[in-house]
mmCIF file of C-alpha atoms in Angstrom:
data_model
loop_
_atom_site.group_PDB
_atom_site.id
_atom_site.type_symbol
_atom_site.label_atom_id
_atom_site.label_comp_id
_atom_site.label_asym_id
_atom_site.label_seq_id
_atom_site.Cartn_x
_atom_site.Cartn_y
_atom_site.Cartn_z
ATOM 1 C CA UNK H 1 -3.773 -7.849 -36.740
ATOM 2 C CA UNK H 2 0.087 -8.786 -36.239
ATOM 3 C CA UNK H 3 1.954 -6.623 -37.209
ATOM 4 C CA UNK H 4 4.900 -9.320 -37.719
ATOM 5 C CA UNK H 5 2.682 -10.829 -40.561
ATOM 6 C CA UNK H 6 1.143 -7.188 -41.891
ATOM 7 C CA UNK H 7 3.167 -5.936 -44.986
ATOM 8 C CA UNK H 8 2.472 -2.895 -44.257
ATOM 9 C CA UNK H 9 3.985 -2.766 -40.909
ATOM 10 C CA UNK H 10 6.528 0.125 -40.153
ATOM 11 C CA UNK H 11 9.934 -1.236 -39.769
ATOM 12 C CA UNK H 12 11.286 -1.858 -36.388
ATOM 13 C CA UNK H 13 13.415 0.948 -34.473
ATOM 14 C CA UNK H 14 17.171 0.464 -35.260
ATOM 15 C CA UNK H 15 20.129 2.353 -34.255
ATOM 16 C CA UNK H 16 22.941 3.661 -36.376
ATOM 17 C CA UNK H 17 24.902 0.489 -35.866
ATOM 18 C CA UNK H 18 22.166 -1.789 -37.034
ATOM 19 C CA UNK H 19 23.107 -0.760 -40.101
ATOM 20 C CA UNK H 20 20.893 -3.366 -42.177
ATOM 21 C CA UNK H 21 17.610 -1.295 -41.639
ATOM 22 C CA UNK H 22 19.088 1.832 -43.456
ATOM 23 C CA UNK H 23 19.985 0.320 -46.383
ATOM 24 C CA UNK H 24 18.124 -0.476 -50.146
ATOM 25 C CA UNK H 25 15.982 -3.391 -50.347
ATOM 26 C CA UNK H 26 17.679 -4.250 -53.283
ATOM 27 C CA UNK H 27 21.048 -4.038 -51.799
ATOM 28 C CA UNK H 28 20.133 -6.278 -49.478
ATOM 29 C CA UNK H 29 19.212 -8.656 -51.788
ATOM 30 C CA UNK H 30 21.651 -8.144 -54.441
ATOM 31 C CA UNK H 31 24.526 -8.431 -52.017
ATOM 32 C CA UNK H 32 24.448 -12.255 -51.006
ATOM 33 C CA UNK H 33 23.445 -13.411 -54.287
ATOM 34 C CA UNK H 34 27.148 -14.366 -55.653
ATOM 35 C CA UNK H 35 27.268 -16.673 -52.384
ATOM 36 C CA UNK H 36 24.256 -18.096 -52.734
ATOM 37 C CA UNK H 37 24.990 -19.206 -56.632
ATOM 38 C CA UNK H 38 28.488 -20.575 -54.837
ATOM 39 C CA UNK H 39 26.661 -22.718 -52.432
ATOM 40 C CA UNK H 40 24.977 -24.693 -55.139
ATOM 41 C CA UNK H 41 27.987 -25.913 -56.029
ATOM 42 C CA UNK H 42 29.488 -26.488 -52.918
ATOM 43 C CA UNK H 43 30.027 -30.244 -51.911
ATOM 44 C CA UNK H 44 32.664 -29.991 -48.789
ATOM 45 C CA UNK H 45 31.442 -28.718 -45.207
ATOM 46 C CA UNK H 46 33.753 -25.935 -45.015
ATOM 47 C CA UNK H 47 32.403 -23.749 -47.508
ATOM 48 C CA UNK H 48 29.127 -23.726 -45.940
ATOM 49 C CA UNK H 49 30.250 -23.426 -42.455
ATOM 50 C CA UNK H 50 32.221 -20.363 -43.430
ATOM 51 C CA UNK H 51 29.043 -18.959 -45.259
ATOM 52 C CA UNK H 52 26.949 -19.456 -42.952
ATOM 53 C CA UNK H 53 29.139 -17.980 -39.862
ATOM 54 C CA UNK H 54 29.420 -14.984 -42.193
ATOM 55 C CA UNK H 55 25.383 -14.634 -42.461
ATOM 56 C CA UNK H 56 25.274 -14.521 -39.122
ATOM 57 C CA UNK H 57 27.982 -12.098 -37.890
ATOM 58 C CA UNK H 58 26.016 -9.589 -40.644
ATOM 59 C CA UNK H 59 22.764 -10.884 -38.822
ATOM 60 C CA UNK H 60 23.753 -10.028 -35.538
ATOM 61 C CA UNK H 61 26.325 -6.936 -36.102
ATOM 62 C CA UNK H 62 23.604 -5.348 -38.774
ATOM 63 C CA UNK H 63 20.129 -6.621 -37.732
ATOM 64 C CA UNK H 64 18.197 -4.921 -34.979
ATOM 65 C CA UNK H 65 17.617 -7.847 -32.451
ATOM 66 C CA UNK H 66 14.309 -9.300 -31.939
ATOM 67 C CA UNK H 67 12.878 -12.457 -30.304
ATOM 68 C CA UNK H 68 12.522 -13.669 -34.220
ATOM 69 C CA UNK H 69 16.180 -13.558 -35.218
ATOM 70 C CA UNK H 70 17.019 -14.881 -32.109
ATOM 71 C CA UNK H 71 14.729 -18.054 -32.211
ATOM 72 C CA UNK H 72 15.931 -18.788 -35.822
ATOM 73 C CA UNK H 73 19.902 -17.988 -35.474
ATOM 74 C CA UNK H 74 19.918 -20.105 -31.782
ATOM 75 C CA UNK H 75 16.949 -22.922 -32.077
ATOM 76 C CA UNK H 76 15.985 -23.624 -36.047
ATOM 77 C CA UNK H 77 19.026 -23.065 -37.910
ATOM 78 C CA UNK H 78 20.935 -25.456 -35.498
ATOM 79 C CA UNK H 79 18.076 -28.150 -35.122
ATOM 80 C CA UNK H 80 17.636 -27.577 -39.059
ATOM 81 C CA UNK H 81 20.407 -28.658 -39.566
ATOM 82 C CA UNK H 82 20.956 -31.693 -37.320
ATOM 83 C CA UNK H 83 17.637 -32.768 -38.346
ATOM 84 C CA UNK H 84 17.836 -32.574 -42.529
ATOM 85 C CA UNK H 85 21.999 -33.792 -41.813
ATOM 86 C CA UNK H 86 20.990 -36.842 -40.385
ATOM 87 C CA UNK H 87 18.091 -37.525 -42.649
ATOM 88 C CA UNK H 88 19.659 -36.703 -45.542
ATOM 89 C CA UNK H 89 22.746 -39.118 -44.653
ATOM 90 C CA UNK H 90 20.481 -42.000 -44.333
ATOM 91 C CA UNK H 91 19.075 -41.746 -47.412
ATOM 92 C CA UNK H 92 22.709 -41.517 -49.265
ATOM 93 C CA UNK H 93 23.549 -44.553 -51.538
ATOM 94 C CA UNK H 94 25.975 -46.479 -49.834
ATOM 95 C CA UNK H 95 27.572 -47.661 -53.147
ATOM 96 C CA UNK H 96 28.971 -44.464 -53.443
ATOM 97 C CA UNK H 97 30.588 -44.204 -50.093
ATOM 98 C CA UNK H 98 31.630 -47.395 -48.893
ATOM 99 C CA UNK H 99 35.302 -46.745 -48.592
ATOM 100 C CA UNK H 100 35.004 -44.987 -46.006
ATOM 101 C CA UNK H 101 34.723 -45.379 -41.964
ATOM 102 C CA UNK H 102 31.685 -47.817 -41.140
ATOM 103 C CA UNK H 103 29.835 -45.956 -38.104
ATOM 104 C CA UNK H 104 27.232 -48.430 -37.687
ATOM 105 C CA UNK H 105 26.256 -51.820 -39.082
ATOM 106 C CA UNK H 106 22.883 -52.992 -38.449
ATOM 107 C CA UNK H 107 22.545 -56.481 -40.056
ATOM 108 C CA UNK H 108 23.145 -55.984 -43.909
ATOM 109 C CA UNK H 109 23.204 -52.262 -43.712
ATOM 110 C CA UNK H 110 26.036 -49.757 -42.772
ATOM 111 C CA UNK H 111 25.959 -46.324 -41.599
ATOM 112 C CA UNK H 112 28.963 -45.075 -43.537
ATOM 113 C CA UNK H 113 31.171 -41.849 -42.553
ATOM 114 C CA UNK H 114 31.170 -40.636 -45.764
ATOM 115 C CA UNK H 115 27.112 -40.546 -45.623
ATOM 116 C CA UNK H 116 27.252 -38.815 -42.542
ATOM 117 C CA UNK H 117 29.474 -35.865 -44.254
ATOM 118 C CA UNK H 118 27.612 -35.719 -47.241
ATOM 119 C CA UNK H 119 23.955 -34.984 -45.420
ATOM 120 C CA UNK H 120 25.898 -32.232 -43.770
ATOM 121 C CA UNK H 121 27.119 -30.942 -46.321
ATOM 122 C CA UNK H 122 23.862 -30.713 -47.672
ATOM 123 C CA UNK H 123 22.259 -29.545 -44.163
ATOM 124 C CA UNK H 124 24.817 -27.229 -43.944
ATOM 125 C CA UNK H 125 24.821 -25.418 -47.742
ATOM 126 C CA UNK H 126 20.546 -25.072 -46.904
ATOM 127 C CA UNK H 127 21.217 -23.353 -43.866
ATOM 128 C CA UNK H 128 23.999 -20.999 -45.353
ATOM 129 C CA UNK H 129 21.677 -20.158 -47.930
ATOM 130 C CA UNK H 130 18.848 -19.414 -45.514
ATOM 131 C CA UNK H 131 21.032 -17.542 -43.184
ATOM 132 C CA UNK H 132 21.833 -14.658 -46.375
ATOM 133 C CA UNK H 133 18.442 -14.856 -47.573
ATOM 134 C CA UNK H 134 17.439 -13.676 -44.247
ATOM 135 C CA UNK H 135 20.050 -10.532 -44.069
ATOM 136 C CA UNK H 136 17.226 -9.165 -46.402
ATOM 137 C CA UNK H 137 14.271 -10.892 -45.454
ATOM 138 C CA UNK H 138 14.496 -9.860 -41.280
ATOM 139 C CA UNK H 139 15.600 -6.414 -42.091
ATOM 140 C CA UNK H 140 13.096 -5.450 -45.196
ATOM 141 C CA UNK H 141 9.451 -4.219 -45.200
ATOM 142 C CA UNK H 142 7.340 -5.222 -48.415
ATOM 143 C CA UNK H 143 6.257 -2.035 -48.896
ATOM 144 C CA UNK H 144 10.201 -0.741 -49.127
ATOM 145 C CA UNK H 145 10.778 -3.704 -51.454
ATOM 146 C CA UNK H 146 7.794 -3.405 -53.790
ATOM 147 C CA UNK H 147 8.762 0.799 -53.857
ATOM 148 C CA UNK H 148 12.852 -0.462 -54.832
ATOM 149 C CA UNK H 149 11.400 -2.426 -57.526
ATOM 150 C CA UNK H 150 9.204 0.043 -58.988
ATOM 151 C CA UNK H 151 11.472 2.832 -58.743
ATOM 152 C CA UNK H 152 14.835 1.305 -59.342
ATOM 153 C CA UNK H 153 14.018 -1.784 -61.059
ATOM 154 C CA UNK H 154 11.314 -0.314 -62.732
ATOM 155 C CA UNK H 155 9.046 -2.847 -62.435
ATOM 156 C CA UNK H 156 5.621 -1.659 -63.687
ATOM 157 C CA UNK H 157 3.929 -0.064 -60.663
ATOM 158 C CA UNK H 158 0.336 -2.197 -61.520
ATOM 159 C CA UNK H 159 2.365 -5.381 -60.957
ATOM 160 C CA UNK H 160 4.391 -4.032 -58.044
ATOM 161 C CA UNK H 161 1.183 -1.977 -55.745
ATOM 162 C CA UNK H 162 -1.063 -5.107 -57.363
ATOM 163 C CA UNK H 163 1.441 -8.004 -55.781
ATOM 164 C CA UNK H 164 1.469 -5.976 -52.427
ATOM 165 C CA UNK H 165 -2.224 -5.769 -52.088
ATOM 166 C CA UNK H 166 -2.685 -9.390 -53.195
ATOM 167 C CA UNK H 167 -0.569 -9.835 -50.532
ATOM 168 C CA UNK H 168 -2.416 -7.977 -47.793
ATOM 169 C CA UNK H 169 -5.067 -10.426 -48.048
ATOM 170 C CA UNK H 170 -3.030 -12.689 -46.292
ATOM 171 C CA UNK H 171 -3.089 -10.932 -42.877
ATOM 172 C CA UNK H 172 -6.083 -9.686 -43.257
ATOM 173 C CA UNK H 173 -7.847 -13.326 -43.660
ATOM 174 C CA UNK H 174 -5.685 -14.556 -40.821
ATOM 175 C CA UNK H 175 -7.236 -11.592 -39.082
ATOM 176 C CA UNK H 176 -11.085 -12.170 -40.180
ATOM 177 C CA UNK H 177 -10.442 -15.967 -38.942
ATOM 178 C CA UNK H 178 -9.819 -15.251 -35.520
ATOM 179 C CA UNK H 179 -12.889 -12.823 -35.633
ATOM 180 C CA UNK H 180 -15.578 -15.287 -36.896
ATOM 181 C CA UNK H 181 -13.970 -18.255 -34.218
ATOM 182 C CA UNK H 182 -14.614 -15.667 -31.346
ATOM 183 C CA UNK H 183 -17.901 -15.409 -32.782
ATOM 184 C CA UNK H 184 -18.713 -18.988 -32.910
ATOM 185 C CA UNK H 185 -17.199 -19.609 -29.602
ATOM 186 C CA UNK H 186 -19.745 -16.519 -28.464
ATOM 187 C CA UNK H 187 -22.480 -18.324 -29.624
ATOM 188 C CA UNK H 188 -21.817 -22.101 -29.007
ATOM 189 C CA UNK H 189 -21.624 -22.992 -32.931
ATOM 190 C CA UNK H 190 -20.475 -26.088 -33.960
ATOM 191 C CA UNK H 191 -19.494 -26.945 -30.367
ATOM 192 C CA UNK H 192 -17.644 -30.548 -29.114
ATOM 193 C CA UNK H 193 -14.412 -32.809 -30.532
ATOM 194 C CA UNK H 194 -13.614 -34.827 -32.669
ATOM 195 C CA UNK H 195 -13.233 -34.598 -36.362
ATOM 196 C CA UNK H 196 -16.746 -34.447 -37.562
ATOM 197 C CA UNK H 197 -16.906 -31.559 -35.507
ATOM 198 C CA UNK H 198 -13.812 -30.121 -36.609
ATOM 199 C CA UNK H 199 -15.100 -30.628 -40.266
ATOM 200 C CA UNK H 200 -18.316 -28.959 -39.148
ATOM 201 C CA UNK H 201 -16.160 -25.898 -37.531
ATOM 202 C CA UNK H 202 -14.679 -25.248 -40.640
ATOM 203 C CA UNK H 203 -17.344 -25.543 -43.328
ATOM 204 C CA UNK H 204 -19.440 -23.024 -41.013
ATOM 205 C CA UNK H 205 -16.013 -20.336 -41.488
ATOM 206 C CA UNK H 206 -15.953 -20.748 -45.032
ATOM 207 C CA UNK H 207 -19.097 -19.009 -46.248
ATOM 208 C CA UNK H 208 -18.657 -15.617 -43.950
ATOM 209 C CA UNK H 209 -14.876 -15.856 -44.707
ATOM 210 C CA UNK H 210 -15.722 -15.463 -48.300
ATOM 211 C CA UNK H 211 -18.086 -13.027 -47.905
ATOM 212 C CA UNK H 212 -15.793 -10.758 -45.685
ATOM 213 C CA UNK H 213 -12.714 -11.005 -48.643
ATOM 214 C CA UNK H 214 -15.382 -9.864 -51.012
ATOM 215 C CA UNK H 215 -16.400 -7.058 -49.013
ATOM 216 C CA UNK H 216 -12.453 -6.328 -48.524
ATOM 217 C CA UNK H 217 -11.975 -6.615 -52.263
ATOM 218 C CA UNK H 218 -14.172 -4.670 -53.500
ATOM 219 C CA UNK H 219 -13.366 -1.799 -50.618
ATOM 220 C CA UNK H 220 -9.760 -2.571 -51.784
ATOM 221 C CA UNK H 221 -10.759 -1.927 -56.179
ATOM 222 C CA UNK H 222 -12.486 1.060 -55.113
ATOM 223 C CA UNK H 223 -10.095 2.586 -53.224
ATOM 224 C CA UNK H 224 -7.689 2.180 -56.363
ATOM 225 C CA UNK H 225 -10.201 3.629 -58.416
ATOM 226 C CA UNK H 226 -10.786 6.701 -56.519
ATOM 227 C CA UNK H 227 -6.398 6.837 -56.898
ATOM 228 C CA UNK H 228 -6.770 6.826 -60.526
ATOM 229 C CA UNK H 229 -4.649 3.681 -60.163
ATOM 230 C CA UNK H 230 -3.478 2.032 -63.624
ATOM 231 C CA UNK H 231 -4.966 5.106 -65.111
ATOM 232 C CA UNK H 232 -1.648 6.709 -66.309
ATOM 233 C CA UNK H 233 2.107 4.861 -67.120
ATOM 234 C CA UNK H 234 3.534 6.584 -64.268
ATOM 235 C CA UNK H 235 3.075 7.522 -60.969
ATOM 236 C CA UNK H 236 4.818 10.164 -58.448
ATOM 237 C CA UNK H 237 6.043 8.243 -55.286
ATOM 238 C CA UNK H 238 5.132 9.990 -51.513
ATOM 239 C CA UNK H 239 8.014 7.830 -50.458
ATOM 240 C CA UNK H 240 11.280 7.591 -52.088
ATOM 241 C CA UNK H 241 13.572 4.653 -51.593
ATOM 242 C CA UNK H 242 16.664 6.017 -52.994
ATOM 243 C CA UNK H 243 19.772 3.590 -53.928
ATOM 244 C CA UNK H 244 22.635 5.585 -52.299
ATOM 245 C CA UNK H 245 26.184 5.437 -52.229
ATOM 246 C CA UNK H 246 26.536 3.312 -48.913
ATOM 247 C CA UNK H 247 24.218 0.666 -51.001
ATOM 248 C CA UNK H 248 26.945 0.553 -53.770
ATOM 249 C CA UNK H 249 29.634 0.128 -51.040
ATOM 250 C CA UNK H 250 27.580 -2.335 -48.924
ATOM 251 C CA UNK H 251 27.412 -4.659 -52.380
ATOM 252 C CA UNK H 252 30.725 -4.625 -53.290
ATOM 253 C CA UNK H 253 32.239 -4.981 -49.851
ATOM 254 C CA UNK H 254 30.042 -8.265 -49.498
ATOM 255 C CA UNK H 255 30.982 -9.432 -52.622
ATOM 256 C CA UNK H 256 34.343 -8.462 -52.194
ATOM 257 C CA UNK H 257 34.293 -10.740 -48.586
ATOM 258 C CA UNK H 258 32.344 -13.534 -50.527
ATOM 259 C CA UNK H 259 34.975 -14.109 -53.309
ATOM 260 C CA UNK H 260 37.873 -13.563 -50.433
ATOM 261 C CA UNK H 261 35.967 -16.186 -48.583
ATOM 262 C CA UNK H 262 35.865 -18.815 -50.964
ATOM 263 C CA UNK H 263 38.960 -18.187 -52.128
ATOM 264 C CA UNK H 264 40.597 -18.955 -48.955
ATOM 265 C CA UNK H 265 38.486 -22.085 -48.414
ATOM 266 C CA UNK H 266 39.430 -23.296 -51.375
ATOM 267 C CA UNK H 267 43.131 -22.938 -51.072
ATOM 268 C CA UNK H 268 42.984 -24.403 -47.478
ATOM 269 C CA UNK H 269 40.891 -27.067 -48.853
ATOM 270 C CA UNK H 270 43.255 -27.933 -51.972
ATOM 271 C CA UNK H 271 46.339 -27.458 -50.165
#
């Protein structure tokens, strides 16, 4: 089973620099929130830009490198937003724009300059926003999160554990799929192309799919069972996810740099 897809899956190695992977789940979360809510209302490209270059300097200063940051910092953030920019400045009304620099004029319709900056505006405030979402989302194990929300949050713990083992079907499915396609491959089932056989393929996974999550759930209820699980309002935690004093700092100091931020872009913007 992959272990990048596995909620369960121990965080990876990080150094004392890599600071990200040492802090609360719930600092990383809480921490880019105020510049998220600012994005929203964002509607220039600076703002953005300057949000989203901040994401990533915490990204690459904080986060312990992997093939997975690197692929969505360098290839999908950028193509991201090229791709949505342009879309999203050909489908601008050009009633609300046209006194501005005509970039291209097809006939009766004009590519104007001002549609051009408001689909990157937009591009740009949806990859900002992605960009901090992921300072908690490449550096947090759902495990740590669920424990954060149940100990901190205090989140009922037969919501939090429940959510976490719903979730563990996921992997495990993805994992049982690849197991009964090896075994139709062994034995030549639903063999040849084309879509009725693709259609055949996949009607033949369904019924020993379903019969392997049953198995899994019911191995999964008794397991909680033999726990005592829901049986009392509380439960005593094996592993402790404190909220420590470098979370507090950590917090403030990024809200602190998000109001600075936005300040300053403001009063450049204005001035």
């Amino acid at each position: 089973m992959s272990a990048r897809a596995d909620p369960y899956a121990a965080p990876l190695a990080a150094g004392r620099l890599r600071f990200l992977s040492h802090l609360n789940p719930l600092a990383k979360l809480a921490a880019p929130l105020p510049a998220i809510v600012l994005l929203l209302f964002a509607r220039d490209l600076v703002t953005p830009l300057a949000f989203l270059a901040l994401g990533c300097t915490v990204l690459l200063v904080g986060a312990p490198w992997t093939r997975r940051l690197g692929i969505a910092l360098g290839v999908v953030v950028p193509l991201g937003v090229v791709a949505v920019g342009l879309t999203f400045s050909l489908w601008t009304d050009a009633s609300r724009v046209d006194d501005t620099a005509a970039l291209v004029q097809l006939g009766g319709w004009t590519w104007y300059a001002g549609a051009l900056e408001s689909g990157f505006s937009t591009a740009l405030r949806l990859a900002a926003i992605l960009v901090l979402a992921l300072i908690g989302g490449m550096t947090t194990t759902g495990p740590d999160l669920v424990r954060a929300l149940v100990q901190q949050l205090r989140v009922p713990y037969r919501i939090g554990y429940t959510a976490l083992a719903a979730f563990r079907f996921v992997p495990r499915f993805g994992y049982e799929l690849d197991v009964i396609r090896q075994a139709h491959r062994v034995r030549g089932a639903h063999g040849g192309r084309g879509p009725f056989a693709a259609v055949a393929r996949w009607i033949g996974y369904m019924v020993p799919l379903l019969a392997s999550a049953i198995r899994h759930a019911e191995r999964v209820a008794l397991a909680m069972d033999a726990r005592a699980f829901g049986a009392y309002p509380e439960r005593t935690e094996r592993h402790v996810v404190p909220f420590r004093t470098r979370d507090a700092v950590f917090v403030a100091m990024f809200w602190a740099v998000t109001f600075a931020l936005f300040w300053a872009v403001r009063a450049a913007w204005s001035a």
